[in-house]
Tab-separated table of C-alpha atoms in Angstrom:
chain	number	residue	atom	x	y	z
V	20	UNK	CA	65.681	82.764	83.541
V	21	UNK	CA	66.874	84.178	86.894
V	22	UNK	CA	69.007	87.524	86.431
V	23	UNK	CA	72.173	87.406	88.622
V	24	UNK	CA	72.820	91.340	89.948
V	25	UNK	CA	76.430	92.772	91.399
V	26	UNK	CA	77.310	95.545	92.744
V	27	UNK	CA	81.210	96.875	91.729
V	28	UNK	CA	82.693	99.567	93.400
V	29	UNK	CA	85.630	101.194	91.301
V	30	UNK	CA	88.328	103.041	93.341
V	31	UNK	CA	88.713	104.942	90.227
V	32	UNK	CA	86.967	105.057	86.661
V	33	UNK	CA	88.105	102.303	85.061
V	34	UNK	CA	88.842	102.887	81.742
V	35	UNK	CA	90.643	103.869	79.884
V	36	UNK	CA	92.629	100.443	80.978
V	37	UNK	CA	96.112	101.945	80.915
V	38	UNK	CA	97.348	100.987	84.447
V	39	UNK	CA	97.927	98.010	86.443
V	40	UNK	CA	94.866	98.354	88.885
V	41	UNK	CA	92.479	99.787	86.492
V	42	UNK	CA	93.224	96.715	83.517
V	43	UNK	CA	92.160	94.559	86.230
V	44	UNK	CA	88.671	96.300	86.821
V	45	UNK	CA	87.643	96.779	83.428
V	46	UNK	CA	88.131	93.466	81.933
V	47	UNK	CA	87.191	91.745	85.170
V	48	UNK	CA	83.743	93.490	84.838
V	49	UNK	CA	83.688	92.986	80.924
V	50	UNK	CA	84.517	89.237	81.657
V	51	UNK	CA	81.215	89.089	84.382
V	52	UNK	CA	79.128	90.939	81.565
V	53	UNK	CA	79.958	88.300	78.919
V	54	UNK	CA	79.626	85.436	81.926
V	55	UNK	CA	75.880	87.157	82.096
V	56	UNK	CA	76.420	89.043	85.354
V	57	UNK	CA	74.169	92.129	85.470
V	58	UNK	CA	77.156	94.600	86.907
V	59	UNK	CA	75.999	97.861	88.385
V	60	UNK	CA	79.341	99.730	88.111
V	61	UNK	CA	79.931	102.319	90.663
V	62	UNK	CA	83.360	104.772	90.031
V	63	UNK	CA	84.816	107.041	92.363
V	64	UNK	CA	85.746	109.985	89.699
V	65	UNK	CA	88.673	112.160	90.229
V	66	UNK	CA	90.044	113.116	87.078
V	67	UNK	CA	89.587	110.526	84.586
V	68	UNK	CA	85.775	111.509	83.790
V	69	UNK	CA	82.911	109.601	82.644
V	70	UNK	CA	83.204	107.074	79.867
V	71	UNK	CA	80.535	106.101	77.637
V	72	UNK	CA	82.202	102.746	76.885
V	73	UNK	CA	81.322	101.855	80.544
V	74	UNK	CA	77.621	102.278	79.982
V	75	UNK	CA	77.742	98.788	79.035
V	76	UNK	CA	77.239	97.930	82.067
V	77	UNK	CA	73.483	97.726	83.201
V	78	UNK	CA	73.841	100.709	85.562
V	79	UNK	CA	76.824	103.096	85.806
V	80	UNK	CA	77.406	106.212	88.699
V	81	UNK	CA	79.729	108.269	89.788
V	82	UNK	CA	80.909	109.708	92.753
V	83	UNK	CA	83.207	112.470	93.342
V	84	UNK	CA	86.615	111.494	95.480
V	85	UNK	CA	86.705	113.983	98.110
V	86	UNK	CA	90.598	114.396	98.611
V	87	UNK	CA	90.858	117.634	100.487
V	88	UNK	CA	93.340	117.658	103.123
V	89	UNK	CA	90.853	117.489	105.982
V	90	UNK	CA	90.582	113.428	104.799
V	91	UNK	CA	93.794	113.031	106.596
V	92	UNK	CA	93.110	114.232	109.625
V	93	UNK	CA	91.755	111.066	110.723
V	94	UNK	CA	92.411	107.224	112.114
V	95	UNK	CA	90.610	106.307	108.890
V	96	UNK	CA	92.869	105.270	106.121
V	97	UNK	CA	93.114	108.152	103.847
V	98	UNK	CA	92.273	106.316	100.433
V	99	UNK	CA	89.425	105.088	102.362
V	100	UNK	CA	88.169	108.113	103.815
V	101	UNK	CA	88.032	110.133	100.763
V	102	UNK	CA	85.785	107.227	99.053
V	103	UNK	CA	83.314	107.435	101.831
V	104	UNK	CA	79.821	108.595	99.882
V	105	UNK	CA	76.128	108.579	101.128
V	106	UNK	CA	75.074	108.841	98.078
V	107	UNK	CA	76.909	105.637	97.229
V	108	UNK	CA	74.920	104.114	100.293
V	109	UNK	CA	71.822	105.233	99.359
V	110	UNK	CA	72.146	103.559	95.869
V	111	UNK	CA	73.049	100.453	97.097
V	112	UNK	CA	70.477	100.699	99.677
V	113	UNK	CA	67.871	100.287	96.794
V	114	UNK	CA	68.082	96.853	96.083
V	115	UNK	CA	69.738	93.838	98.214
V	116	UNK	CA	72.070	92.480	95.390
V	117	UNK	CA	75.538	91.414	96.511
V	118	UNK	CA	78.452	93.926	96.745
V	119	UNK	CA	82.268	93.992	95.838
V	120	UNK	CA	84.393	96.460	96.740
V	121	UNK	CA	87.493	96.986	94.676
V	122	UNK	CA	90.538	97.237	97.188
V	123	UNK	CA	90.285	98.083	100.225
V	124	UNK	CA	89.949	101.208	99.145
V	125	UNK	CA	86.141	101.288	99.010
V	126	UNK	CA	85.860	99.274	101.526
V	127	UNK	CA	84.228	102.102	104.191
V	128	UNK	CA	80.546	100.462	103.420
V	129	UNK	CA	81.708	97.442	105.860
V	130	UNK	CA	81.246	99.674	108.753
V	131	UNK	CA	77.664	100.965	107.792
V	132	UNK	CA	74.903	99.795	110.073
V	133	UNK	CA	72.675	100.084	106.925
V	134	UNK	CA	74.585	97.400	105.150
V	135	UNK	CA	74.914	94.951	107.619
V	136	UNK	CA	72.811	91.996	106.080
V	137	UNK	CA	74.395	92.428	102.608
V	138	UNK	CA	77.026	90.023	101.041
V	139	UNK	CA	80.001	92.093	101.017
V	140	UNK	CA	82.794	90.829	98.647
V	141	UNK	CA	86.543	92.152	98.707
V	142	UNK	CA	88.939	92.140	95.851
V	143	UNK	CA	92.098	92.600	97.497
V	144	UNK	CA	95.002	94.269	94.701
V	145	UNK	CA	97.426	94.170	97.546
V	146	UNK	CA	98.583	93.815	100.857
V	147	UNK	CA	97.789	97.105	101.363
V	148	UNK	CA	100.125	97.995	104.277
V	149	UNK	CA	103.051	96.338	102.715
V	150	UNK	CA	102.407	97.831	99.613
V	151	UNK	CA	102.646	101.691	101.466
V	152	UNK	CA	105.261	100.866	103.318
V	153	UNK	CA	106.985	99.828	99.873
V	154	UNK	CA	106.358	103.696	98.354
V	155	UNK	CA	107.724	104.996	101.710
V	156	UNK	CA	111.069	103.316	101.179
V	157	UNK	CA	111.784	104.290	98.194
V	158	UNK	CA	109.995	108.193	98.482
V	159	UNK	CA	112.869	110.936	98.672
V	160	UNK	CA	110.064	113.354	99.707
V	161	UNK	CA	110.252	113.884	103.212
V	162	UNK	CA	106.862	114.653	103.801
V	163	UNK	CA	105.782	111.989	101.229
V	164	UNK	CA	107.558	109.146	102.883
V	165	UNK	CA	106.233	110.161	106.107
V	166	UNK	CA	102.561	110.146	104.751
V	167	UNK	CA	102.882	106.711	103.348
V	168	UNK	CA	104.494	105.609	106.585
V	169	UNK	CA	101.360	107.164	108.326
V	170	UNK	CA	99.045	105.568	105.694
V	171	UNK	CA	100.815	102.451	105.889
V	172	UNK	CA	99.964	102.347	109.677
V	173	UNK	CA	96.217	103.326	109.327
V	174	UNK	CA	95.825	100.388	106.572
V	175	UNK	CA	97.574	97.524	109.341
V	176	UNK	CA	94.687	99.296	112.043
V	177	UNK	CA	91.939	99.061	109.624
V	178	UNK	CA	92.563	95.314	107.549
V	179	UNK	CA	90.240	93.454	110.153
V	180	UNK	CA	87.522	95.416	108.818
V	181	UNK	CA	88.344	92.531	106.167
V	182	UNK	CA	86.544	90.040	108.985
V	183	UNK	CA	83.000	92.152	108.166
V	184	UNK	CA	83.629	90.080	104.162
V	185	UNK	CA	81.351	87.192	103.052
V	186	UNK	CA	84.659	86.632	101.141
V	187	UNK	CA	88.154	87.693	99.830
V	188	UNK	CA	88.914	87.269	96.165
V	189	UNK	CA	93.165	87.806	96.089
V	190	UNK	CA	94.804	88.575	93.446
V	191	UNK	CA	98.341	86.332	93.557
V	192	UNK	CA	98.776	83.065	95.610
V	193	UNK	CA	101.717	85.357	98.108
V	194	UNK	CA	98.419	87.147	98.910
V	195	UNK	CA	96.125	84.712	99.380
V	196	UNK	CA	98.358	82.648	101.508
V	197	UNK	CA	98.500	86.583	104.026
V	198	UNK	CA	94.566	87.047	104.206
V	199	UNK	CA	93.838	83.322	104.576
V	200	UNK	CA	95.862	83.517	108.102
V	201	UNK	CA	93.712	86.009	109.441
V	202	UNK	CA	90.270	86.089	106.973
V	203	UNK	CA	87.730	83.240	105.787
V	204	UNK	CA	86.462	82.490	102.460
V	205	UNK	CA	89.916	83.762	100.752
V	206	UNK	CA	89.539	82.721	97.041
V	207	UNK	CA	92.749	83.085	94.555
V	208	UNK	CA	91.621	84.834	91.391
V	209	UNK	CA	94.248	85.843	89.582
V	210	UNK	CA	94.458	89.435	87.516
V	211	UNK	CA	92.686	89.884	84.702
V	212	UNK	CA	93.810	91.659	81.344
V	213	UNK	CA	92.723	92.892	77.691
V	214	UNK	CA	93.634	89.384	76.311
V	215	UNK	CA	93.906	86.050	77.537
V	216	UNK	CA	95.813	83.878	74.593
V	217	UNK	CA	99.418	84.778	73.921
V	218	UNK	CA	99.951	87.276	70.968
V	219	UNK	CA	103.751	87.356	70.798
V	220	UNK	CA	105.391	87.213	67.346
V	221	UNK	CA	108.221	84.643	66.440
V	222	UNK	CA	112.009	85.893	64.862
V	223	UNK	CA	113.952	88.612	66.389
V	224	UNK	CA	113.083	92.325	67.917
V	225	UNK	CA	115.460	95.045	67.513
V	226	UNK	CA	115.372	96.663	70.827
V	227	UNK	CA	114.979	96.308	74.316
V	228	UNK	CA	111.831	97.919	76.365
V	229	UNK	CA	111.187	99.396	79.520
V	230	UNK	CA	106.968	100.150	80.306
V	231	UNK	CA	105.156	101.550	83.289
V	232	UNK	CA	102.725	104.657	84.535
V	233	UNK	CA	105.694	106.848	84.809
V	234	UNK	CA	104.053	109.370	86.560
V	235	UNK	CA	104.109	106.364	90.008
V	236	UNK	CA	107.700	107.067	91.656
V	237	UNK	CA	108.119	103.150	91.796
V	238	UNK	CA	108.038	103.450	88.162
V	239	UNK	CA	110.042	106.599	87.541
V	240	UNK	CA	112.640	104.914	90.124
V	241	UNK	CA	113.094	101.251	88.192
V	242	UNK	CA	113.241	103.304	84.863
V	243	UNK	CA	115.935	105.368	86.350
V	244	UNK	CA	118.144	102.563	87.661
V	245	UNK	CA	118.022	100.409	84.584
V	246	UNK	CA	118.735	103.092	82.322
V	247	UNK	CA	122.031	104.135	84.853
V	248	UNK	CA	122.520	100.408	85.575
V	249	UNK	CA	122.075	98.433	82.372
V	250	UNK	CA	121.037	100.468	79.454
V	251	UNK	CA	124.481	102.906	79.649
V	252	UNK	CA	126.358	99.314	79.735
V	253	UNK	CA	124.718	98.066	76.476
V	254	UNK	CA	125.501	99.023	73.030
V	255	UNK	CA	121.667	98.537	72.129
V	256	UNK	CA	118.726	100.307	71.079
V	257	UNK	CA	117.017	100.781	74.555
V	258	UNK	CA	113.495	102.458	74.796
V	259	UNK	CA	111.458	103.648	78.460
V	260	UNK	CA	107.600	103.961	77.722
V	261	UNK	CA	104.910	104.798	79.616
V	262	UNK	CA	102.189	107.599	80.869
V	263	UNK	CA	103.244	111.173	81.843
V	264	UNK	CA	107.218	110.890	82.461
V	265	UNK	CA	108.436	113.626	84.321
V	266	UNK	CA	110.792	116.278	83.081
V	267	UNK	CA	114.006	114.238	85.612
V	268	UNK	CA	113.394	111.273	83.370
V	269	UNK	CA	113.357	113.341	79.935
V	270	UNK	CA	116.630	114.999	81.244
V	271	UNK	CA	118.238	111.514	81.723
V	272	UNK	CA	117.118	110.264	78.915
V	273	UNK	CA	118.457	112.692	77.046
V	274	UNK	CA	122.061	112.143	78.090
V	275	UNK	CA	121.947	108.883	76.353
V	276	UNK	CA	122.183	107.960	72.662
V	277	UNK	CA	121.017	104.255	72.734
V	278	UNK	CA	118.024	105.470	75.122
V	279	UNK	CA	114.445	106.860	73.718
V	280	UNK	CA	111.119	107.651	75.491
V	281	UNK	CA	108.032	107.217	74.491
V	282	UNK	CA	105.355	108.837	76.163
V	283	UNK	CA	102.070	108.233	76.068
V	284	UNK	CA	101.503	105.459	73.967
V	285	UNK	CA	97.769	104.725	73.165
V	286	UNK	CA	96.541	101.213	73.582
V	287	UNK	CA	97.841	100.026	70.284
V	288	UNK	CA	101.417	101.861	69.859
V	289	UNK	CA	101.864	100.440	73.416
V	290	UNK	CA	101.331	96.895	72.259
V	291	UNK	CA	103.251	97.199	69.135
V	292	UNK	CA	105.875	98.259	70.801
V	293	UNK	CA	105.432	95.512	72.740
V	294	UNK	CA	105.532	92.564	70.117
V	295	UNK	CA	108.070	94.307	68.229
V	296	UNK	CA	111.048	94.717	71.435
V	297	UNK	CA	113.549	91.286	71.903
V	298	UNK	CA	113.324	91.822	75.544
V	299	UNK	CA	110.409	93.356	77.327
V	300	UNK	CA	112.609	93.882	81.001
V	301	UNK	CA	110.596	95.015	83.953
V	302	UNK	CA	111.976	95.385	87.491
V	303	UNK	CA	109.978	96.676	90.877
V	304	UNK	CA	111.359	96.667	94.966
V	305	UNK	CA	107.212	95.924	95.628
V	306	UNK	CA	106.556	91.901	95.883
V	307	UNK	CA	103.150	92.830	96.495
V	308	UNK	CA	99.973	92.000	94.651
V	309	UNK	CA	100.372	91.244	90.856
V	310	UNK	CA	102.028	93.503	88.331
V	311	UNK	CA	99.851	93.245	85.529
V	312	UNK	CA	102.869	94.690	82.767
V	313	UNK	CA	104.413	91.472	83.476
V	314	UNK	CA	100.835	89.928	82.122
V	315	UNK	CA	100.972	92.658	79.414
V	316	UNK	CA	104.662	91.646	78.682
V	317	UNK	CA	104.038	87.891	78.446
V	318	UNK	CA	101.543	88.472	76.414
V	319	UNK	CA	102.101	90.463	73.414
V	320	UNK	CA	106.291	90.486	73.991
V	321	UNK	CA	108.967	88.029	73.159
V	322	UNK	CA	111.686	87.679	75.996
V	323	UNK	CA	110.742	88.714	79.902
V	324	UNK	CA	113.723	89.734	81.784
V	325	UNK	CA	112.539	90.500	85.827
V	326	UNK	CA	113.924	90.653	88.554
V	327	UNK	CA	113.083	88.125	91.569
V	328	UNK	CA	110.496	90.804	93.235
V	329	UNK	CA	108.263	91.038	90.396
V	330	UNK	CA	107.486	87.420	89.949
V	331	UNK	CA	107.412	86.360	93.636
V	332	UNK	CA	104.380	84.397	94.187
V	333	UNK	CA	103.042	84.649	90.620
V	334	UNK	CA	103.837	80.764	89.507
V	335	UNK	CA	105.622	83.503	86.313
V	336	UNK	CA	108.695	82.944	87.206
V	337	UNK	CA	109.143	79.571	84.804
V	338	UNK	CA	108.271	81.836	81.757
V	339	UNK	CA	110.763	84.808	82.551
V	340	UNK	CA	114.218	84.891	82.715
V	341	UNK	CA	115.026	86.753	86.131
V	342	UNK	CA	118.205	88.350	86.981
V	343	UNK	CA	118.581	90.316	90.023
V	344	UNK	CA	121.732	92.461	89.570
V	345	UNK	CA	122.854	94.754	86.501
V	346	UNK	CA	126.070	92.574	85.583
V	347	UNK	CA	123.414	89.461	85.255
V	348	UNK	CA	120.860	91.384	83.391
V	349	UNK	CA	123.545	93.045	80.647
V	350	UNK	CA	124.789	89.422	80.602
V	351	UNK	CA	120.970	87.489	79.740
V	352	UNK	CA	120.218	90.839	77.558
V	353	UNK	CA	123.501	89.902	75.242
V	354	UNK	CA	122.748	86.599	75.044
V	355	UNK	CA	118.938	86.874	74.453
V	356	UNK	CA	119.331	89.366	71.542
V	357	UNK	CA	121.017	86.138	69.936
V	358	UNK	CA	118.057	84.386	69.993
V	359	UNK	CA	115.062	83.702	68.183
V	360	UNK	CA	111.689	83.551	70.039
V	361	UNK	CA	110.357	80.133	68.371
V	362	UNK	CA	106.644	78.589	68.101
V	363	UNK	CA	107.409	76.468	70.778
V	364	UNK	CA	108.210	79.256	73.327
V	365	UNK	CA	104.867	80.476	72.422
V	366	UNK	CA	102.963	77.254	72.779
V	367	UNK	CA	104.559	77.164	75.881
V	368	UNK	CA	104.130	80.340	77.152
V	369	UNK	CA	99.968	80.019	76.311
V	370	UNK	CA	99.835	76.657	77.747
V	371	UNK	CA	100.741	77.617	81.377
V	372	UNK	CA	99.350	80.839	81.539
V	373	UNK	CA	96.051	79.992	80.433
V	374	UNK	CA	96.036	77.124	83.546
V	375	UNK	CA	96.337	80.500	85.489
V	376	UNK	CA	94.793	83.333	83.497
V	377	UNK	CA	92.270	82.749	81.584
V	378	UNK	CA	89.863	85.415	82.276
V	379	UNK	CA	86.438	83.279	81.493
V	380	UNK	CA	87.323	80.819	84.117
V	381	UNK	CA	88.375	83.231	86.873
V	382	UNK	CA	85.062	85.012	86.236
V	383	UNK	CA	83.215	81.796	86.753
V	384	UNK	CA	85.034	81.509	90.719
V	385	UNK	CA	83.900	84.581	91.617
V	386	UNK	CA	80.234	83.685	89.623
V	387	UNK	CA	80.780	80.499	92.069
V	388	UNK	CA	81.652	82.348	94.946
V	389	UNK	CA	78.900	84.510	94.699
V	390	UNK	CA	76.326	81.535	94.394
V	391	UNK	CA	75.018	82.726	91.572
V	392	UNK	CA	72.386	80.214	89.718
V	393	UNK	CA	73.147	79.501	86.285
């Protein structure tokens, strides 16, 4: 029986799965593993540490992210340039299995001489530029927004390294439609996720729930505005979850009696809540990539309440109820507490997002892609 062999490089270590980016890695290597894909999983480590559940995989290294200032000080792309590694190089220079690269991010190897002859395959998370450009506009730190303006500019330079790909795997059809305009071989592989069947539970929640890595200013900035915007206008139990909230967000918080946080969740207080909320609402200013919450939300939760951004160019938008200003979202929160989330809604719900979803099948297009034999 032929062994198929792939190289993953990790911007990060991916596990544990408890943001949007990293969810995606981890159960898009587990799904390979189970599809029979040999994965030799390579992380760049800066502060997570090694994990022994990821010595699953056949082979696992790590490689330190070198993020001293000096990384700036060049045309590269700065969360390029602090992933370049020799020693990641020379490992892959030991055998001539294929390669994919986990954002553009890790893409440096494209540019190696060494590497040339290799299949080189991308999984794009975003449109990179647009997605910097996004952080700048909304950063209140001067020198912050200029650096993502500056990194925004370096990524638009450096996205035709993209042309050096055997192939593209992107992660929403808006993405898919960018890169095929300028790149062959773009494939649309949607994100993958802990579960692929819906989990949500039938009757009535109590509550309505905010979730996101709270430490990422786009997060900390949508939790601020719907707490200012639509949870001081509702006479509701309203809670704001996530990782590592800063001490702004506990102050705010605390000036509001219907409003709790919970921070830091582990993996299963994060579901429960969850299953257990009426309305799971999520909001972002970023119509880039996927947001894998609104997977997360759909689901484990009853009700999705988004606004137009978050499900632009995810075919979502059918299963959601999206609302784009606070009056409307009050409004749909009111009337949705009335309701009860019903078997069908769930039948529903599973039917269309396992057309899209279903991590088995999406692991079998890149298996495809790759021309792996069976």
């Amino acid at each position: 029986m032929t062994e198929n062999h792939l190289h993953i490089i990790a911007f990060d270590v991916p596990y544990p799965a408890n943001y949007g980016g990293v969810i995606d890695v981890f159960y898009r290597v587990k799904a390979l593993s189970e599809a029979g894909v040999k994965v030799h999983l390579h992380c760049f480590e800066y502060g997570r540490g090694e994990q022994e559940i990821l010595n699953r995989c056949h082979e696992v290294k790590y490689y330190k992210r070198d993020t001293s200032f000096v990384k700036q000080l060049s045309l590269t792309p700065f969360i390029v340039n602090s992933r370049k590694s020799e020693a990641l190089v020379l490992d892959l220079l030991k055998d001539d299995y294929p390669i994919l690269c986990e954002g553009l991010h890790t893409t440096a190897i494209l540019l190696d001489k060494r590497l040339r002859n290799r299949k080189v395959f991308v999984r794009a998370h975003n449109v990179e530029h647009d997605y910097y450009n996004g952080l700048a506009e909304v950063e209140r730190c001067g020198w912050k927004r200029l650096f993502y303006h500056v990194e925004a500019w370096k990524l638009r330079r450096y996205e035709p390294v993209l042309k050096n790909a055997a192939g593209i795997f992107a992660i929403s059809q808006k993405d898919a439609d960018y890169f095929t305009q300028y790149y062959n071989n773009v494939t649309l592989v949607p994100g993958f996720s802990a579960i692929d069947s819906v989990c949500s539970e039938t009757g009535r929640g109590e509550y309505v729930l905010y979730h996101g890595n709270l430490s990422v200013r786009e997060n900390e900035d949508a939790a601020k505005w719907l707490i200012e915007n639509v949870f001081a206008e509702l006479d509701l139990h309203c809670i704001v979850s996530g990782l590592n909230p800063s001490d702004k967000l506990k102050k705010l918080v605390d000036t509001y009696t219907n409003v709790t946080l919970m921070a830091n969740p582990d993996d299963a207080e994060m579901i429960d809540l969850l299953r257990q909320a009426q309305v799971n609402i999520l909001v972002t200013n970023q119509p880039t990539g996927l947001k894998l919450k609104l997977l997360n939300a759909l689901y484990n939760g009853r009700f999705c309440l988004v606004n137009s951004d978050m499900v632009k160019g995810t075919s979502l938008d059918t299963l959601c109820v999206v609302a784009d200003e606070p009056k409307q979202m009050i409004a749909e929160i009111k009337r949705l507490m009335e309701e009860d989330f019903t078997e069908d809604d769930i039948e529903k719900r599973d039917a269309q997002m396992r057309q899209l979803y279903d991590n088995e099948a999406n692991a079998l297009k890149i298996v495809e892609a790759l021309s792996f034999k069976p």
